[in-house]
């Protein structure tokens, strides 16, 4: 599938996650955040970059990992990305959502 | 004489010993395998033990039986790996190696979640990822009168990520057969966005939860188990009540990886996705659940990986470039209850798709669809495991890399 965000055609999964992190940029993140009712602050950006680093280093993302990250505590994480913090933050960060085999 | 040392005699380590014993010249190489435990468990059987489908003796054998002649089998605790010095310290001796294969697996870490391994552990809070947990759960279920059963997993990655789903399907069958399904309230709780998370599987399988009357709670990130109120509590303060909790705790690599400073936060060893060489040390290779590669942690994945790794060990010895071949291939039967099962075949790149397997257009096995034939396949697999897989005998028509033949891509 492809999707037009911020004037750029992007490769995305059926549920709207970018399949190629190299297509990601800040404008795209702002647009995806808006669609999820989030206005990005400095703290959001810090978390998004941290998530991208984790993914680049093959570290599995989990809420427990957030707790150990030193970037923010879990309550803050829920406040920044209400609803499903991992599901939403990964979408904005342009990385795959945490998933299982099926 | 050169030394190749394998750490861990589980599925991966045992397969590697069997592959390599016939390939490395005996005059030049001594192969040693180290594992402190005497028993080799058939871990897929831990899913069936609670429901009295398998008994204790069907899921364990003496590990020594599967270590080939010519391989030195050392039953001692591994204290520490010293990658820079090419040595491994055991409880009372030190082994030097030229090549090291890390196959130390992963295991549950209930202590990572507050209250999980508390006063109700193996009383009303159970795991089924250990022999002890699975057996304790069987004994509990034999005379359980019903109530709220919650099947839950803590976070990814876990060994065999479909096992909690299979468990809840088999529970539905088990209680139906016992004539008490109406007395059991079944709930499946996942930290992910759905019971199914890949588009094709979601489309093909979501109906199963409804059909079987299984409630689903998604995006639940457990903070603690409340042993007073019999609840699991997540970070957003939502709660799920239970009378019987069947949980898959956080899974972590072995502590020896942490002691040796070789792992990530969860003690998994950084490993090249396609060669299975460790990232930090060129003479250390990693296989199975011990790696951090983004493949499923499953015996089937280890089986395919062992074929690539065997070739790469030989190439490494000859000083040739390694094959970047391993594709994360997994091939797994998934029990859906009532004597039916699914078969899935996938890799790093392709999600499980519908189709036929192993012969395109013919099968006889169907991918991503329930069938009785797939269930027979799952049961037959126990024999294949003990008699072929562990011994490194190739399974006919099932290749190490995933094939797109017979699969519906769109």
mmCIF file with all atom_site columns, C-alpha atoms in Angstrom, chain A residues 24-26 42-56 93:
data_model
loop_
_atom_site.group_PDB
_atom_site.id
_atom_site.type_symbol
_atom_site.label_atom_id
_atom_site.label_alt_id
_atom_site.label_comp_id
_atom_site.label_asym_id
_atom_site.label_entity_id
_atom_site.label_seq_id
_atom_site.pdbx_PDB_ins_code
_atom_site.Cartn_x
_atom_site.Cartn_y
_atom_site.Cartn_z
_atom_site.occupancy
_atom_site.B_iso_or_equiv
_atom_site.pdbx_formal_charge
_atom_site.auth_seq_id
_atom_site.auth_comp_id
_atom_site.auth_asym_id
_atom_site.auth_atom_id
_atom_site.pdbx_PDB_model_num
ATOM 1  C CA . UNK A 1 24 ? 10.386 9.168  7.496  1.00 0.00 ? 24 UNK A CA 1
ATOM 2  C CA . UNK A 1 25 ? 10.894 12.841 8.330  1.00 0.00 ? 25 UNK A CA 1
ATOM 3  C CA . UNK A 1 26 ? 9.649  15.333 10.892 1.00 0.00 ? 26 UNK A CA 1
ATOM 4  C CA . UNK A 1 42 ? 10.091 18.314 22.742 1.00 0.00 ? 42 UNK A CA 1
ATOM 5  C CA . UNK A 1 43 ? 9.464  15.370 25.042 1.00 0.00 ? 43 UNK A CA 1
ATOM 6  C CA . UNK A 1 44 ? 7.586  13.547 22.269 1.00 0.00 ? 44 UNK A CA 1
ATOM 7  C CA . UNK A 1 45 ? 10.553 14.014 19.915 1.00 0.00 ? 45 UNK A CA 1
ATOM 8  C CA . UNK A 1 46 ? 12.978 12.664 22.504 1.00 0.00 ? 46 UNK A CA 1
ATOM 9  C CA . UNK A 1 47 ? 10.852 9.532  22.864 1.00 0.00 ? 47 UNK A CA 1
ATOM 10 C CA . UNK A 1 48 ? 10.417 9.120  19.098 1.00 0.00 ? 48 UNK A CA 1
ATOM 11 C CA . UNK A 1 49 ? 14.177 9.283  18.473 1.00 0.00 ? 49 UNK A CA 1
ATOM 12 C CA . UNK A 1 50 ? 14.795 6.861  21.329 1.00 0.00 ? 50 UNK A CA 1
ATOM 13 C CA . UNK A 1 51 ? 12.299 4.400  19.796 1.00 0.00 ? 51 UNK A CA 1
ATOM 14 C CA . UNK A 1 52 ? 14.004 4.666  16.410 1.00 0.00 ? 52 UNK A CA 1
ATOM 15 C CA . UNK A 1 53 ? 17.380 3.939  18.029 1.00 0.00 ? 53 UNK A CA 1
ATOM 16 C CA . UNK A 1 54 ? 15.998 0.866  19.764 1.00 0.00 ? 54 UNK A CA 1
ATOM 17 C CA . UNK A 1 55 ? 14.620 -0.470 16.507 1.00 0.00 ? 55 UNK A CA 1
ATOM 18 C CA . UNK A 1 56 ? 17.876 0.191  14.643 1.00 0.00 ? 56 UNK A CA 1
ATOM 19 C CA . UNK A 1 93 ? 8.202  7.173  14.749 1.00 0.00 ? 93 UNK A CA 1
#
